[in-house]
């Protein structure tokens, strides 16, 4: 769902792993209780499922972070439509929709050792995060959202202020993995 900004935007690339900045997206934190149906109808996608489950429809993609919390990504052009659709529900369906686009960036990490790279900073067992799911976790002490797009493809959402720290650690890890190559 998150495309690279361009092929030349690899921040680090080795035979083991590639790290790139994802193209800008609109991001929303959505909090609501119980009745998911009106929100699913307004967004055009499912919000049900266990924690860590994802759903997508068109440009929109959600990740269930908690029993009453989702991260919603969509295109920059679709942000106004999302806000309008959910604004219409406020009177009858209390909820919170916060545009967090300006505070976060995403790194795309892929390659045959991408999961191993993430173990350098993430205490979670990466193997237990199935492709097509995601989790809120920490990476070297920084709260992040980790999306597993495929067996060897991930995204990390983090606050802008922590991005240089996370990127430095990812680059260091990529160099270390490359040095281990036979």
Coordinates of C-alpha atoms in Angstrom, one line a residue:
X1 CA 0.0 0.0 0.0
X2 CA 2.8 2.4 0.7
X3 CA 4.8 2.9 -2.5
X4 CA 8.4 4.1 -2.5
X5 CA 8.9 7.8 -3.3
X6 CA 11.0 6.6 -6.2
X7 CA 13.4 3.9 -7.1
X8 CA 16.3 6.2 -6.4
X9 CA 15.1 6.7 -2.8
X10 CA 16.8 3.6 -1.3
X11 CA 18.5 4.8 1.9
X12 CA 20.5 1.6 2.2
X13 CA 20.7 -1.3 -0.1
X14 CA 22.7 -4.6 0.2
X15 CA 22.2 -8.1 -1.0
X16 CA 20.5 -8.8 2.4
X17 CA 18.1 -5.9 2.7
X18 CA 16.8 -2.6 1.2
X19 CA 15.6 0.4 3.2
X20 CA 13.6 3.2 1.7
X21 CA 11.3 6.0 2.7
X22 CA 7.7 5.3 1.8
X23 CA 5.8 7.9 -0.2
X24 CA 3.7 10.3 1.9
X25 CA 0.3 9.1 3.0
X26 CA -2.6 10.5 5.0
X27 CA -2.7 8.8 8.4
X28 CA -5.5 8.8 10.9
X29 CA -5.8 7.4 14.4
X30 CA -9.4 6.1 14.8
X31 CA -10.9 5.3 18.2
X32 CA -14.4 3.9 18.6
X33 CA -16.4 1.5 20.6
X34 CA -18.7 -1.5 19.9
X35 CA -20.8 -0.8 16.8
X36 CA -18.4 -1.1 13.9
X37 CA -21.0 -1.4 11.1
X38 CA -21.6 2.4 10.5
X39 CA -17.8 3.0 10.4
X40 CA -17.2 0.1 8.0
X41 CA -20.0 1.4 5.7
X42 CA -18.5 4.9 5.8
X43 CA -15.0 3.7 5.1
X44 CA -15.9 0.9 2.7
X45 CA -13.8 -1.7 4.6
X46 CA -13.9 -4.1 7.5
X47 CA -12.7 -3.0 11.0
X48 CA -13.4 -6.4 12.6
X49 CA -10.9 -9.1 13.3
X50 CA -8.3 -9.8 16.0
X51 CA -5.7 -7.3 17.1
X52 CA -3.1 -6.9 14.4
X53 CA -5.5 -7.6 11.5
X54 CA -5.5 -5.4 8.5
X55 CA -8.1 -4.6 5.9
X56 CA -7.9 -2.6 2.7
X57 CA -10.2 -1.3 0.0
X58 CA -8.9 0.9 -2.8
X59 CA -6.5 3.5 -1.4
X60 CA -7.6 2.8 2.2
X61 CA -5.9 0.5 4.6
X62 CA -6.5 -0.1 8.3
X63 CA -4.6 -1.9 11.0
X64 CA -6.3 -2.9 14.3
X65 CA -4.0 -1.8 17.1
X66 CA -6.3 -2.4 20.1
X67 CA -9.8 -3.4 21.0
X68 CA -11.0 0.2 20.1
X69 CA -8.1 1.6 18.1
X70 CA -7.1 1.5 14.4
X71 CA -4.5 3.2 12.2
X72 CA -5.9 4.2 8.9
X73 CA -3.7 5.0 5.9
X74 CA -5.0 6.5 2.7
X75 CA -3.8 8.6 -0.2
X76 CA -3.3 12.3 0.4
X77 CA -6.1 13.1 -2.0
X78 CA -8.5 10.8 0.0
X79 CA -8.0 12.4 3.4
X80 CA -10.8 14.9 3.0
X81 CA -13.3 12.2 2.0
X82 CA -12.3 10.1 5.1
X83 CA -12.8 13.1 7.4
X84 CA -16.2 13.9 5.8
X85 CA -17.5 10.4 5.9
X86 CA -16.7 9.9 9.6
X87 CA -17.7 13.5 10.5
X88 CA -21.2 12.6 9.4
X89 CA -21.3 9.9 12.1
X90 CA -20.4 12.0 15.1
X91 CA -23.9 12.9 16.2
X92 CA -25.0 9.2 16.6
X93 CA -21.7 7.3 16.8
X94 CA -19.2 8.8 19.3
X95 CA -15.6 8.3 18.1
X96 CA -12.3 10.1 17.7
X97 CA -10.6 10.6 14.3
X98 CA -7.3 12.4 14.5
X99 CA -5.2 13.2 11.4
X100 CA -1.7 12.3 12.4
X101 CA -0.2 12.6 8.9
X102 CA 2.2 15.4 9.9
X103 CA 3.8 13.5 12.8
X104 CA 4.8 10.3 11.1
X105 CA 6.9 8.8 8.3
X106 CA 7.2 5.2 7.1
X107 CA 10.3 3.2 6.2
X108 CA 10.0 0.3 3.8
X109 CA 12.3 -2.6 4.6
X110 CA 12.5 -5.6 2.3
X111 CA 14.9 -8.3 1.2
X112 CA 15.8 -11.9 2.2
X113 CA 17.0 -10.8 5.7
X114 CA 14.5 -8.0 6.4
X115 CA 13.0 -9.9 9.3
X116 CA 16.4 -10.5 10.8
X117 CA 17.3 -6.8 10.5
X118 CA 14.2 -5.9 12.5
X119 CA 15.3 -8.1 15.4
X120 CA 18.2 -5.7 16.0
X121 CA 15.8 -3.3 17.6
X122 CA 12.5 -5.1 18.1
X123 CA 11.9 -7.3 21.1
X124 CA 8.9 -9.0 19.5
X125 CA 9.2 -12.3 17.7
X126 CA 9.1 -11.1 14.1
X127 CA 8.3 -14.7 12.9
X128 CA 5.0 -14.5 14.8
X129 CA 3.8 -11.5 12.9
X130 CA 2.1 -13.1 9.9
X131 CA 2.3 -11.5 6.4
X132 CA -0.7 -9.2 6.0
X133 CA -0.8 -8.2 9.7
X134 CA 0.9 -5.7 11.9
X135 CA 1.6 -4.7 15.5
X136 CA 2.3 -1.7 17.6
X137 CA 5.7 -2.4 19.2
X138 CA 9.0 -0.7 20.1
X139 CA 12.1 -0.4 18.0
X140 CA 15.2 0.4 20.2
X141 CA 12.9 2.0 22.7
X142 CA 10.8 4.0 20.2
X143 CA 7.1 3.3 19.8
X144 CA 6.5 2.2 16.2
X145 CA 3.8 0.5 14.1
X146 CA 5.2 -2.5 12.2
X147 CA 3.3 -3.7 9.1
X148 CA 4.3 -7.0 7.6
X149 CA 3.4 -6.8 3.9
X150 CA 5.0 -10.1 2.8
X151 CA 7.3 -12.7 4.2
X152 CA 10.3 -10.4 3.5
X153 CA 8.7 -7.0 3.3
X154 CA 7.8 -4.6 6.2
X155 CA 7.0 -1.0 6.9
X156 CA 7.8 0.8 10.1
X157 CA 5.7 3.9 11.0
X158 CA 7.4 6.2 13.4
X159 CA 7.2 9.8 14.6
X160 CA 9.3 12.2 12.5
X161 CA 11.4 13.1 15.5
X162 CA 12.6 9.5 15.9
X163 CA 13.1 8.8 12.2
X164 CA 16.8 9.7 12.1
X165 CA 17.5 7.4 15.1
X166 CA 15.6 4.5 13.6
X167 CA 17.2 5.0 10.2
X168 CA 20.7 5.1 11.6
X169 CA 20.1 1.8 13.5
X170 CA 18.6 0.2 10.3
X171 CA 21.5 1.3 8.2
X172 CA 24.0 0.0 10.8
X173 CA 22.2 -3.3 10.9
X174 CA 22.1 -3.5 7.1
X175 CA 25.9 -3.0 6.9
X176 CA 26.4 -5.7 9.6
X177 CA 24.2 -8.2 7.7
X178 CA 26.1 -7.4 4.5
X179 CA 29.4 -8.0 6.2
X180 CA 28.2 -11.5 7.2
X181 CA 27.6 -12.5 3.6
X182 CA 29.8 -15.4 2.5

